[in-house]
Short mmCIF file of C-alpha atoms in Angstrom, two decimals:
data_model
loop_
_atom_site.label_atom_id
_atom_site.label_comp_id
_atom_site.label_asym_id
_atom_site.label_seq_id
_atom_site.Cartn_x
_atom_site.Cartn_y
_atom_site.Cartn_z
CA MET A 1 0.00 0.00 0.00
CA SER A 2 1.11 3.53 -0.68
CA ASN A 3 2.03 5.78 2.20
CA THR A 4 -0.45 8.31 0.82
CA GLU A 5 -3.27 5.82 0.93
CA PRO A 6 -5.83 6.42 3.70
CA GLY A 7 -6.91 3.32 5.57
CA ALA A 8 -3.50 1.66 5.55
CA PRO A 9 -3.39 -1.51 7.64
CA GLU A 10 -3.13 -1.28 11.41
CA ALA A 11 0.25 -2.01 13.00
CA ASN A 12 -0.85 -5.56 13.89
CA THR A 13 -1.75 -6.33 10.26
CA ARG A 14 1.14 -7.70 8.22
CA GLU A 15 2.06 -5.32 5.38
CA ILE A 16 2.20 -6.91 1.93
CA ALA A 17 5.43 -5.54 0.42
CA SER A 18 5.78 -7.66 -2.71
CA TYR A 19 3.44 -8.66 -5.51
CA ASN A 20 4.76 -12.23 -5.12
CA ASP A 21 4.19 -12.33 -1.36
CA PRO A 22 2.57 -15.74 -0.69
CA ASP A 23 0.26 -14.13 1.90
CA ALA A 24 -1.12 -11.56 -0.57
CA PRO A 25 -4.82 -12.17 -1.33
CA TRP A 26 -4.17 -12.39 -5.08
CA ASN A 27 -1.65 -15.23 -4.53
CA GLN A 28 -3.96 -17.49 -2.53
CA LYS A 29 -5.28 -20.76 -3.96
CA PHE A 30 -9.04 -21.00 -4.21
CA SER A 31 -11.31 -23.58 -5.77
CA ASP A 32 -13.38 -22.69 -8.83
CA ALA A 33 -16.49 -22.66 -6.62
CA GLU A 34 -14.86 -20.24 -4.17
CA MET A 35 -13.71 -17.95 -6.99
CA ALA A 36 -17.12 -17.94 -8.65
CA ASN A 37 -18.59 -16.30 -5.53
CA TRP A 38 -15.51 -14.38 -4.34
CA ASN A 39 -16.68 -10.94 -5.42
CA ASP A 40 -20.27 -11.62 -4.32
CA ASP A 41 -19.12 -12.42 -0.78
CA VAL A 42 -16.80 -9.38 -0.60
CA ILE A 43 -19.55 -7.10 -2.00
CA SER A 44 -22.12 -8.39 0.51
CA GLU A 45 -19.74 -7.95 3.44
CA PHE A 46 -18.71 -4.48 2.21
CA ARG A 47 -22.33 -3.34 2.02
CA ALA A 48 -23.27 -4.89 5.36
CA ASN A 49 -20.34 -3.24 7.18
CA THR A 50 -20.23 0.29 5.69
CA GLY A 51 -17.25 -0.44 3.51
CA LYS A 52 -15.25 -2.71 5.80
CA VAL A 53 -14.35 -6.31 5.00
CA SER A 54 -12.48 -9.00 6.88
CA GLY A 55 -10.31 -11.86 5.79
CA ALA A 56 -7.76 -11.29 3.03
CA TYR A 57 -8.67 -7.59 2.69
CA ASP A 58 -8.93 -6.72 6.41
CA GLY A 59 -7.56 -3.22 6.99
CA ALA A 60 -7.55 -2.26 3.31
CA THR A 61 -9.60 0.62 1.95
CA LEU A 62 -11.84 -0.90 -0.69
CA LEU A 63 -14.43 0.60 -2.97
CA LEU A 64 -17.13 -0.97 -5.08
CA LEU A 65 -17.08 0.13 -8.71
CA THR A 66 -20.23 -0.35 -10.78
CA THR A 67 -19.65 -0.12 -14.52
CA THR A 68 -21.85 -0.72 -17.54
CA GLY A 69 -20.74 -3.75 -19.55
CA ALA A 70 -19.10 -2.64 -22.81
CA ARG A 71 -20.72 -5.52 -24.69
CA SER A 72 -23.66 -6.54 -22.51
CA GLY A 73 -24.86 -3.12 -21.38
CA LYS A 74 -25.53 -4.68 -17.96
CA PRO A 75 -24.23 -3.30 -14.64
CA HIS A 76 -21.15 -5.02 -13.20
CA VAL A 77 -19.89 -4.51 -9.65
CA VAL A 78 -16.30 -5.22 -8.64
CA PRO A 79 -14.42 -4.55 -5.38
CA LEU A 80 -11.11 -2.72 -5.86
CA GLY A 81 -8.49 -1.10 -3.68
CA ALA A 82 -9.04 2.64 -3.29
CA LEU A 83 -5.74 4.34 -4.13
CA TYR A 84 -4.95 8.01 -3.70
CA ARG A 85 -2.57 10.56 -5.11
CA ASP A 86 -3.23 13.45 -2.74
CA ASP A 87 -6.97 14.03 -3.27
CA THR A 88 -7.12 12.13 -6.57
CA LEU A 89 -8.82 8.74 -6.30
CA TYR A 90 -7.53 6.14 -8.73
CA ILE A 91 -7.78 2.40 -9.33
CA SER A 92 -5.64 -0.24 -10.96
CA SER A 93 -5.52 -4.04 -11.09
CA PHE A 94 -3.24 -7.05 -10.68
CA ILE A 95 -4.79 -9.23 -13.40
CA GLU A 96 -1.80 -10.64 -15.25
CA ASP A 97 -3.09 -12.14 -18.47
CA ARG A 98 -5.38 -9.35 -19.72
CA TYR A 99 -6.81 -5.96 -18.85
CA PRO A 100 -9.75 -6.33 -16.45
CA ALA A 101 -13.33 -6.07 -17.69
CA TRP A 102 -13.99 -3.01 -15.53
CA TYR A 103 -11.19 -1.18 -17.39
CA HIS A 104 -12.77 -1.85 -20.80
CA ASN A 105 -16.18 -0.91 -19.39
CA VAL A 106 -14.92 2.46 -18.08
CA LYS A 107 -13.32 3.23 -21.43
CA ALA A 108 -16.63 2.47 -23.21
CA THR A 109 -18.91 4.20 -20.66
CA PRO A 110 -17.14 6.55 -18.22
CA GLN A 111 -20.26 7.13 -16.10
CA VAL A 112 -19.87 4.79 -13.13
CA ALA A 113 -21.06 4.39 -9.56
CA VAL A 114 -18.67 4.19 -6.61
CA GLU A 115 -19.40 2.95 -3.11
CA LEU A 116 -16.75 4.08 -0.65
CA GLY A 117 -16.81 4.06 3.13
CA GLY A 118 -20.54 3.42 3.37
CA LYS A 119 -21.48 6.18 0.89
CA SER A 120 -22.58 5.90 -2.74
CA TYR A 121 -21.60 8.31 -5.50
CA ARG A 122 -22.25 8.98 -9.14
CA ALA A 123 -18.81 9.23 -10.64
CA THR A 124 -16.82 9.55 -13.82
CA GLY A 125 -13.94 7.24 -14.65
CA ARG A 126 -11.12 8.30 -16.95
CA ALA A 127 -8.69 5.72 -18.27
CA LEU A 128 -5.37 7.54 -18.47
CA GLU A 129 -3.59 7.62 -21.82
CA GLY A 130 -0.71 9.42 -23.52
CA ALA A 131 1.21 12.06 -21.57
CA ASP A 132 -1.35 11.96 -18.71
CA TYR A 133 -0.73 8.22 -18.36
CA ASP A 134 3.06 8.56 -18.54
CA GLU A 135 3.20 11.21 -15.80
CA PHE A 136 0.70 9.48 -13.52
CA ALA A 137 2.21 6.00 -14.00
CA ALA A 138 5.69 7.32 -13.15
CA TRP A 139 4.29 8.76 -9.91
CA ALA A 140 2.23 5.64 -9.09
CA LEU A 141 5.17 3.29 -9.67
CA ALA A 142 7.49 5.48 -7.59
CA ASN A 143 5.01 5.72 -4.71
CA ASN A 144 3.33 2.32 -4.64
CA PRO A 145 5.78 -0.58 -4.29
CA LEU A 146 3.10 -3.20 -5.00
CA LEU A 147 2.16 -1.59 -8.32
CA ALA A 148 5.84 -1.22 -9.23
CA ASP A 149 6.54 -4.85 -8.37
CA TYR A 150 3.53 -5.97 -10.41
CA GLN A 151 4.50 -3.80 -13.39
CA SER A 152 7.98 -5.34 -13.40
CA LYS A 153 6.39 -8.75 -14.02
CA VAL A 154 4.05 -7.93 -16.92
CA ASP A 155 4.74 -6.63 -20.43
CA ARG A 156 1.70 -4.40 -20.89
CA PRO A 157 1.20 -1.01 -19.22
CA LEU A 158 -0.53 -0.93 -15.86
CA PRO A 159 -4.25 -0.08 -16.16
CA LEU A 160 -4.82 3.29 -14.47
CA VAL A 161 -8.22 4.95 -14.06
CA VAL A 162 -8.87 8.19 -12.20
CA LEU A 163 -12.28 8.43 -10.55
CA THR A 164 -14.05 11.76 -10.03
CA LEU A 165 -16.87 11.54 -7.51
CA ASP A 166 -19.62 13.69 -8.99
CA SER A 167 -22.43 13.56 -6.43
CA GLU A 168 -23.51 11.47 -3.49
CA VAL A 169 -26.66 9.40 -4.02
#
């Protein structure tokens, strides 16, 4: 986690310092049945506990991002780590073999919904590209060791999306 990220783990929570850390949630082994319901369980717990979850993500600041499917047109909800650069909220992902569906969805339809800390917002997502991407990625990689470690292991650029919270709903 970045030092600028609110909601960093408590002192008694072990800090994940490497993308390959065997204790990191994304490196755990789960059955297909567990994975099929993984997001559903995290989403339910998030909503029941005003944005707090236990288990693998205990102590992390998560948000729920609702996008419109680029192909289906249907709403899709995914839990993601809330990352900050000063007051700028941004998201990324550790999916190794492809860009995540939420990234494609934001590029197709930037109007999204964000649930953060027990509040819901209309929001706009902006997938960073060009010079904006280059500047922001350089900062993110310099200030977030997990993102830098991840980026060193994949050939494609890190997906980066800035979220602007438009209004609370």
